[in-house]
Short mmCIF file of C-alpha atoms in Angstrom, two decimals:
data_model
loop_
_atom_site.label_atom_id
_atom_site.label_comp_id
_atom_site.label_asym_id
_atom_site.label_seq_id
_atom_site.Cartn_x
_atom_site.Cartn_y
_atom_site.Cartn_z
CA MET A 1160 -9.30 25.83 -0.30
CA ALA A 1161 -5.48 25.07 -1.07
CA THR A 1162 -4.32 21.74 0.15
CA LYS A 1163 -2.08 22.24 3.14
CA HIS A 1164 1.27 20.70 2.93
CA ASP A 1165 2.86 22.05 6.22
CA TRP A 1166 1.03 19.99 8.88
CA THR A 1167 2.93 19.44 12.19
CA LYS A 1168 2.71 16.39 14.32
CA GLU A 1169 1.18 18.68 16.92
CA GLU A 1170 -1.63 19.44 14.61
CA ILE A 1171 -2.19 16.21 13.60
CA LEU A 1172 -2.32 14.77 17.00
CA GLU A 1173 -5.16 17.25 18.23
CA ILE A 1174 -7.22 16.12 15.12
CA TYR A 1175 -6.55 12.50 15.91
CA ASN A 1176 -7.42 13.14 19.39
CA LYS A 1177 -10.95 14.83 18.93
CA PRO A 1178 -14.14 13.73 20.47
CA LEU A 1179 -15.13 11.03 17.87
CA MET A 1180 -18.26 12.67 16.60
CA GLU A 1181 -16.66 15.77 15.98
CA LEU A 1182 -13.81 13.99 14.31
CA LEU A 1183 -16.10 12.26 12.12
CA TYR A 1184 -18.38 15.24 11.11
CA GLU A 1185 -15.37 16.98 9.97
CA ALA A 1186 -13.68 14.23 8.01
CA ALA A 1187 -17.30 13.35 6.40
CA THR A 1188 -17.86 17.01 5.43
CA ILE A 1189 -14.31 17.48 3.88
CA HIS A 1190 -14.91 14.10 1.96
CA ARG A 1191 -18.03 15.20 0.31
CA GLN A 1192 -16.30 18.52 -0.90
CA HIS A 1193 -13.52 16.29 -2.78
CA HIS A 1194 -15.19 12.94 -3.51
CA ASP A 1195 -18.33 11.23 -4.22
CA PRO A 1196 -19.45 9.74 -0.71
CA ASN A 1197 -21.27 6.72 -2.29
CA THR A 1198 -18.31 5.87 -4.85
CA VAL A 1199 -15.58 3.41 -3.74
CA GLN A 1200 -12.72 2.30 -5.69
CA VAL A 1201 -12.23 -1.68 -5.84
CA SER A 1202 -8.59 -3.09 -6.12
CA THR A 1203 -7.41 -6.96 -6.34
CA LEU A 1204 -3.99 -7.42 -5.19
CA LEU A 1205 -1.96 -10.27 -6.91
CA SER A 1206 0.88 -11.63 -5.28
CA ILE A 1207 3.19 -12.41 -8.58
CA LYS A 1208 6.22 -13.54 -6.30
CA THR A 1209 5.54 -14.87 -2.87
CA GLY A 1210 7.91 -15.52 0.04
CA GLY A 1211 11.65 -15.60 0.42
CA CYS A 1212 12.11 -11.79 0.90
CA PRO A 1213 15.84 -10.74 2.36
CA GLU A 1214 14.15 -8.01 4.42
CA ASP A 1215 13.43 -8.03 8.13
CA CYS A 1216 10.07 -6.45 8.16
CA GLY A 1217 8.65 -7.31 11.81
CA TYR A 1218 5.17 -7.90 10.34
CA CYS A 1219 5.82 -9.76 7.23
CA PRO A 1220 5.33 -13.57 6.72
CA GLN A 1221 7.19 -13.40 3.46
CA ALA A 1222 10.71 -12.55 5.16
CA ALA A 1223 12.86 -15.55 4.53
CA ARG A 1224 14.41 -15.26 8.16
CA TYR A 1225 11.09 -15.90 9.85
CA HIS A 1226 9.28 -19.50 9.94
CA THR A 1227 5.56 -18.92 9.01
CA ASP A 1228 4.68 -21.77 7.25
CA LEU A 1229 4.10 -19.62 4.23
CA GLU A 1230 3.89 -21.35 0.75
CA GLY A 1231 6.43 -19.53 -1.72
CA ASN A 1232 6.01 -19.28 -5.24
CA ASP A 1233 8.28 -18.26 -8.46
CA LEU A 1234 7.30 -15.17 -10.80
CA MET A 1235 4.03 -15.87 -12.31
CA SER A 1236 3.77 -16.11 -16.11
CA VAL A 1237 2.02 -13.22 -18.17
CA ASN A 1238 -0.78 -15.80 -19.05
CA GLN A 1239 -1.49 -16.60 -15.34
CA VAL A 1240 -1.54 -12.96 -14.37
CA LYS A 1241 -3.88 -11.94 -17.55
CA ALA A 1242 -6.29 -14.74 -16.29
CA GLN A 1243 -6.42 -13.41 -12.96
CA ALA A 1244 -6.73 -9.99 -14.10
CA LEU A 1245 -10.04 -10.83 -16.23
CA ARG A 1246 -11.42 -12.63 -12.87
CA ALA A 1247 -10.96 -9.65 -10.91
CA LYS A 1248 -12.50 -7.26 -13.66
CA ALA A 1249 -15.41 -9.63 -14.04
CA ALA A 1250 -15.97 -9.67 -10.11
CA GLY A 1251 -15.98 -5.80 -10.06
CA SER A 1252 -12.60 -4.59 -9.74
CA SER A 1253 -11.31 -1.59 -11.62
CA ARG A 1254 -7.64 -2.24 -10.66
CA VAL A 1255 -5.14 -4.89 -10.13
CA CYS A 1256 -1.99 -4.46 -7.85
CA MET A 1257 0.89 -6.52 -8.40
CA GLY A 1258 3.33 -7.46 -5.36
CA ALA A 1259 6.46 -9.02 -5.59
CA ALA A 1260 8.54 -10.02 -2.60
CA TRP A 1261 11.72 -8.00 -3.61
CA ARG A 1262 13.60 -5.72 -1.92
CA ASN A 1263 14.60 -3.97 -4.86
CA VAL A 1264 13.69 -4.05 -8.70
CA LYS A 1265 16.84 -5.77 -10.59
CA ASP A 1266 17.03 -5.42 -14.22
CA GLY A 1267 16.80 -8.37 -16.19
CA ASP A 1268 14.27 -10.83 -17.54
CA GLU A 1269 11.77 -11.26 -14.37
CA PHE A 1270 11.55 -7.30 -14.44
CA ASP A 1271 10.88 -7.43 -18.58
CA ASP A 1272 8.29 -10.06 -17.68
CA VAL A 1273 6.65 -7.53 -14.96
CA LEU A 1274 6.82 -4.84 -17.87
CA GLU A 1275 4.67 -7.22 -20.05
CA MET A 1276 2.09 -7.81 -17.26
CA VAL A 1277 1.89 -4.18 -16.87
CA ARG A 1278 1.21 -3.66 -20.68
CA THR A 1279 -1.29 -6.61 -20.52
CA ILE A 1280 -3.43 -5.37 -17.73
CA ASN A 1281 -3.49 -1.87 -19.09
CA LYS A 1282 -4.85 -2.90 -22.37
CA LEU A 1283 -7.62 -4.65 -20.33
CA GLU A 1284 -8.88 -1.42 -19.51
CA MET A 1285 -7.96 -1.76 -15.80
CA GLU A 1286 -5.68 0.29 -13.72
CA VAL A 1287 -2.57 -1.39 -13.15
CA CYS A 1288 -0.35 -1.05 -9.95
CA CYS A 1289 2.76 -2.74 -8.60
CA THR A 1290 4.55 -3.03 -5.43
CA LEU A 1291 7.91 -4.14 -6.24
CA GLY A 1292 10.49 -2.76 -3.27
CA MET A 1293 13.00 0.09 -4.24
CA LEU A 1294 13.39 1.25 -7.79
CA THR A 1295 15.55 3.90 -9.72
CA GLU A 1296 14.28 6.59 -11.95
CA ASN A 1297 14.99 4.72 -15.37
CA GLN A 1298 13.03 1.85 -13.66
CA ALA A 1299 10.35 3.94 -12.81
CA GLN A 1300 10.42 5.41 -16.51
CA ARG A 1301 10.21 1.90 -18.02
CA LEU A 1302 7.33 1.02 -15.74
CA ALA A 1303 5.48 4.37 -16.77
CA GLU A 1304 5.98 3.58 -20.42
CA ALA A 1305 4.45 0.00 -19.90
CA GLY A 1306 1.55 1.77 -18.88
CA LEU A 1307 1.70 1.73 -15.18
CA TYR A 1308 -1.15 3.53 -13.34
CA ALA A 1309 0.09 3.77 -9.78
CA TYR A 1310 3.44 2.50 -7.83
CA ASN A 1311 2.73 1.61 -4.23
CA HIS A 1312 5.67 1.96 -1.66
CA ASN A 1313 4.51 2.30 1.72
CA LEU A 1314 6.33 4.39 4.34
CA ASP A 1315 4.94 1.70 6.95
CA THR A 1316 5.05 3.99 10.20
CA SER A 1317 6.84 7.24 11.34
CA GLU A 1318 10.43 7.70 10.77
CA ASP A 1319 11.07 7.49 14.51
CA TYR A 1320 9.43 4.40 15.02
CA TYR A 1321 10.51 2.73 11.76
CA LYS A 1322 13.91 1.53 13.41
CA GLU A 1323 11.84 -0.82 15.67
CA VAL A 1324 10.23 -2.34 12.61
CA ILE A 1325 12.79 -2.81 10.07
CA SER A 1326 16.68 -2.63 10.05
CA THR A 1327 17.55 -3.85 6.42
CA ARG A 1328 16.30 -0.81 4.43
CA GLY A 1329 16.43 3.23 5.11
CA PHE A 1330 13.41 5.20 5.67
CA ASP A 1331 15.11 7.68 3.36
CA ASP A 1332 15.18 5.14 0.57
CA ARG A 1333 11.35 4.80 0.83
CA LEU A 1334 11.20 8.49 0.02
CA LYS A 1335 13.85 8.33 -2.66
CA THR A 1336 11.47 5.50 -4.51
CA ILE A 1337 8.44 7.80 -4.19
CA ASP A 1338 10.68 10.61 -5.63
CA ASN A 1339 11.83 8.54 -8.48
CA VAL A 1340 8.14 7.74 -9.34
CA ARG A 1341 7.11 11.24 -9.06
CA LYS A 1342 9.53 11.89 -11.96
CA THR A 1343 7.28 10.09 -14.18
CA ASN A 1344 3.53 10.20 -15.08
CA VAL A 1345 2.66 7.29 -12.49
CA THR A 1346 0.53 8.25 -9.52
CA VAL A 1347 1.75 7.15 -6.04
CA CYS A 1348 0.35 4.75 -3.40
CA SER A 1349 1.93 5.22 -0.01
CA GLY A 1350 0.69 4.59 3.60
CA GLY A 1351 1.43 2.24 6.70
CA ILE A 1352 0.31 0.07 9.19
CA ILE A 1353 -1.03 0.81 12.37
CA GLY A 1354 -0.89 -2.09 15.63
CA MET A 1355 2.49 -2.63 15.47
CA GLY A 1356 3.27 -1.43 19.03
CA GLU A 1357 3.52 2.21 17.68
CA SER A 1358 2.10 5.38 19.93
CA ALA A 1359 -0.85 7.77 18.48
CA GLU A 1360 2.27 10.37 17.99
CA ASP A 1361 4.06 7.77 15.70
CA ARG A 1362 0.74 7.57 13.73
CA ALA A 1363 0.67 11.19 13.61
CA GLY A 1364 4.24 11.36 12.48
CA MET A 1365 3.49 8.70 9.68
CA LEU A 1366 0.78 11.31 8.19
CA VAL A 1367 3.06 14.15 8.64
CA ALA A 1368 5.54 12.45 6.25
CA LEU A 1369 3.01 11.55 3.79
CA SER A 1370 0.93 14.98 4.09
CA THR A 1371 3.97 17.07 3.54
CA LEU A 1372 4.87 15.27 0.27
CA ASN A 1373 4.34 17.56 -2.52
CA PRO A 1374 1.90 16.57 -4.32
CA GLN A 1375 0.23 14.34 -1.77
CA PRO A 1376 -0.03 10.72 -2.59
CA GLU A 1377 -3.31 9.76 -4.85
CA SER A 1378 -3.79 6.91 -2.59
CA VAL A 1379 -2.89 6.30 0.90
CA PRO A 1380 -3.41 2.54 2.42
CA ILE A 1381 -4.38 2.23 6.17
CA ASN A 1382 -3.49 -1.17 7.12
CA ALA A 1383 -4.28 -2.86 10.48
CA LEU A 1384 -1.67 -5.10 11.50
CA VAL A 1385 -2.80 -8.88 10.86
CA PRO A 1386 -0.46 -10.46 13.38
CA VAL A 1387 1.25 -13.74 12.00
CA GLU A 1388 2.54 -16.60 13.75
CA GLY A 1389 6.55 -16.82 13.23
CA THR A 1390 6.70 -13.03 13.00
CA PRO A 1391 8.39 -10.75 15.29
CA MET A 1392 4.68 -9.08 15.83
CA GLU A 1393 2.94 -12.35 16.21
CA GLU A 1394 1.69 -11.41 19.65
CA GLN A 1395 0.55 -7.88 19.07
CA GLU A 1396 -2.87 -6.91 20.52
CA PRO A 1397 -5.17 -6.18 17.31
CA VAL A 1398 -5.97 -2.58 16.92
CA SER A 1399 -9.59 -1.46 17.86
CA ILE A 1400 -12.08 -0.09 15.25
CA TRP A 1401 -12.02 3.26 16.83
CA GLU A 1402 -8.41 3.33 16.06
CA MET A 1403 -9.02 2.51 12.43
CA VAL A 1404 -11.62 5.05 12.30
CA ARG A 1405 -9.79 7.81 13.92
CA MET A 1406 -6.61 7.09 11.55
CA VAL A 1407 -8.95 7.13 8.18
CA ALA A 1408 -10.72 10.19 9.51
CA THR A 1409 -7.43 11.92 10.26
CA ALA A 1410 -6.13 10.97 7.09
CA ARG A 1411 -8.73 12.35 4.99
CA ILE A 1412 -8.59 15.85 7.05
CA VAL A 1413 -5.13 16.32 6.13
CA MET A 1414 -5.06 14.53 2.83
CA PRO A 1415 -8.53 15.82 1.11
CA GLU A 1416 -8.07 14.64 -2.54
CA THR A 1417 -6.33 11.34 -1.65
CA GLN A 1418 -7.94 8.11 -1.87
CA VAL A 1419 -7.88 6.76 1.60
CA ARG A 1420 -7.82 2.78 1.33
CA LEU A 1421 -9.00 0.61 3.93
CA SER A 1422 -6.64 -2.30 3.65
CA ALA A 1423 -5.39 -5.03 5.58
CA GLY A 1424 -7.30 -5.98 8.89
CA ARG A 1425 -10.85 -5.88 7.34
CA THR A 1426 -11.60 -9.50 8.25
CA GLN A 1427 -11.49 -8.42 11.93
CA MET A 1428 -13.79 -5.53 11.21
CA SER A 1429 -17.70 -5.86 11.25
CA ARG A 1430 -19.74 -4.37 8.21
CA GLU A 1431 -20.82 -1.53 11.04
CA GLY A 1432 -17.09 -0.92 11.51
CA GLN A 1433 -16.17 -0.44 7.87
CA ALA A 1434 -19.31 1.71 7.41
CA MET A 1435 -18.04 3.81 9.86
CA CYS A 1436 -14.65 3.91 7.82
CA PHE A 1437 -16.70 4.84 4.62
CA PHE A 1438 -18.19 7.68 6.53
CA ALA A 1439 -15.09 8.90 7.73
CA GLY A 1440 -13.53 9.28 4.66
CA ALA A 1441 -12.19 5.93 3.29
CA ASN A 1442 -13.01 5.31 -0.42
CA SER A 1443 -11.10 2.55 -1.53
CA ILE A 1444 -10.72 -1.22 -0.79
CA PHE A 1445 -8.81 -4.23 -1.55
CA ALA A 1446 -11.18 -6.99 -2.51
CA GLY A 1447 -10.47 -10.79 -2.97
CA ASP A 1448 -9.85 -13.51 -0.58
CA LYS A 1449 -6.22 -12.55 0.00
CA LEU A 1450 -4.18 -9.72 0.52
CA LEU A 1451 -0.63 -10.98 -0.64
CA THR A 1452 -0.40 -13.65 2.19
CA THR A 1453 -3.02 -12.57 4.94
CA PRO A 1454 -6.70 -13.27 4.88
CA ASN A 1455 -9.08 -10.71 3.15
CA PRO A 1456 -13.05 -10.73 3.03
CA ASP A 1457 -14.32 -12.43 -0.27
CA ILE A 1458 -15.42 -9.98 -2.97
CA ASN A 1459 -18.96 -11.35 -3.03
CA GLU A 1460 -18.95 -10.30 0.75
CA ASP A 1461 -17.79 -6.99 -0.16
CA MET A 1462 -20.25 -6.58 -2.97
CA GLU A 1463 -23.42 -7.42 -0.46
CA MET A 1464 -21.74 -4.79 1.89
CA PHE A 1465 -21.72 -2.41 -0.88
CA LYS A 1466 -25.66 -3.10 -1.97
CA ALA A 1467 -26.65 -2.68 1.84
CA LEU A 1468 -24.56 0.56 2.16
CA GLY A 1469 -25.69 2.10 -1.23
CA LEU A 1470 -22.15 2.36 -2.46
CA ASN A 1471 -21.12 1.93 -6.02
CA PRO A 1472 -17.52 0.64 -7.36
CA GLN A 1473 -15.69 3.38 -9.00
CA LYS A 1474 -14.67 2.85 -12.82
CA ALA A 1475 -11.47 2.38 -13.83
CA PHE A 1476 -9.44 5.91 -14.83
CA GLU A 1477 -12.27 7.98 -13.13
CA LYS A 1478 -9.48 9.88 -11.29
CA LYS A 1479 -6.70 10.16 -14.21
CA GLU A 1480 -6.83 9.18 -17.64
CA GLN A 1481 -5.73 6.08 -18.68
CA PRO A 1482 -1.74 5.86 -19.58
CA LYS A 1483 -0.72 4.65 -22.94
CA SER A 1484 1.27 1.53 -23.35
CA ILE A 1485 4.76 1.53 -25.25
CA ASP A 1486 5.57 -1.70 -26.72
CA ALA A 1487 9.09 -3.04 -25.63
CA GLU A 1488 10.45 -2.82 -29.20
CA HIS A 1489 9.58 1.16 -29.01
CA SER A 1490 10.67 1.65 -25.69
CA GLN A 1491 12.68 4.80 -25.13
CA PHE A 1492 13.88 3.51 -21.67
CA GLN A 1493 15.87 0.53 -21.93
CA ASN A 1494 17.40 -1.99 -19.24
CA LEU A 1495 20.82 -0.42 -18.17
CA GLY A 1496 22.01 -2.96 -15.64
CA GLU A 1497 21.63 -0.88 -12.60
CA LYS A 1498 23.18 -1.82 -9.40
CA PRO A 1499 22.17 0.92 -7.07
CA LYS A 1500 23.40 0.91 -3.56
CA TRP A 1501 20.35 1.12 -1.50
CA SER A 1502 20.97 1.44 2.40
CA ARG A 1503 21.29 -1.45 5.24
CA PRO A 1504 20.92 0.60 8.50
CA GLY A 1505 22.14 -2.33 10.36
CA HIS A 1506 21.02 -1.62 13.64
CA LYS A 1507 19.83 -4.52 15.61
CA ILE A 1508 15.78 -5.06 16.57
CA GLU A 1509 15.69 -7.39 19.39
CA ARG A 1510 12.16 -9.08 18.75
CA ASN A 1511 13.14 -9.38 14.96
CA LEU A 1512 16.57 -11.54 16.04
CA GLN A 1513 14.32 -13.41 18.63
CA ALA A 1514 11.93 -14.55 15.80
CA GLN A 1515 14.84 -15.43 13.43
CA GLU A 1516 16.33 -17.73 16.22
CA LYS A 1517 12.88 -19.37 16.63
CA ARG A 1518 12.98 -20.17 12.89
CA LYS A 1519 16.45 -21.82 13.40
CA THR A 1520 15.13 -23.99 16.53
CA LYS A 1521 12.36 -25.11 14.38
CA ALA A 1522 14.34 -26.08 11.68
#
């Protein structure tokens, strides 16, 4: 059956609100048609540059404008990243995702270092993913040449609710970045966060935005908000496991071939809750004790859970063949010194402003 790309919000809401046992059965059936139900892809997320971000994302402790006691660090060295990648591989990860707290990629020495990190990890026979903010088509091509397997750029939420979360970058710029990645052979990883105060309609709206992309993203992370003290969302009530299961199952039904990633918020989930998410179609996790800056289950705990559930870690390059890494001196795409004008919507978000004021008071 061909993948459907014209889902409407009403259709997705109808799926999301089905009686839970029906929803689980449908999602699990579709999951088995497109994936091995006993295989889960394991990634390690590495924050290669932490803190000091100029954005105002209401959920994020890395935003410089909020007071979160986060210890920032400059860009890691290539050798430090290689050592972490080898550790992750030995622990059972098949992919390393490198995150830098940047608004967008800037041509220059730091980006050249990131390209070298991509080449280094790809040569370790591991899939490499990056999340570096917005990027141009030429920058996407340079990452592809270096051997990048996936680029993560989350939509975060629906286009309607987005204006309640972020005021410093536009929703369309996120779509433009995904479009730039699609002009290369790099796969797309894009999802969002639930539990930020959005409605079920907003959750459906986010899934509409993702599922109507053609092709659909190869990977869709479903994050549960981890409220961090000092951020505008510090007092949000955590989402229930039932909401996570519904979101995972709905994502699986509308994006049958996508790897649905159970991401942030797993420390709040029991093993039984996570097992329900795997049954509902989640087949990818982040392992390791941290997700950029928020807590995550230890990889040994995850391997024990896998053993109890009879799950196997997915091997690298099982879904798509390994990209070749072109060395910098043979690169066809060069540093263009681009200075693109990414949008700044400029509207005001009251809770974000209040969190900023609180920071000034503490300072």
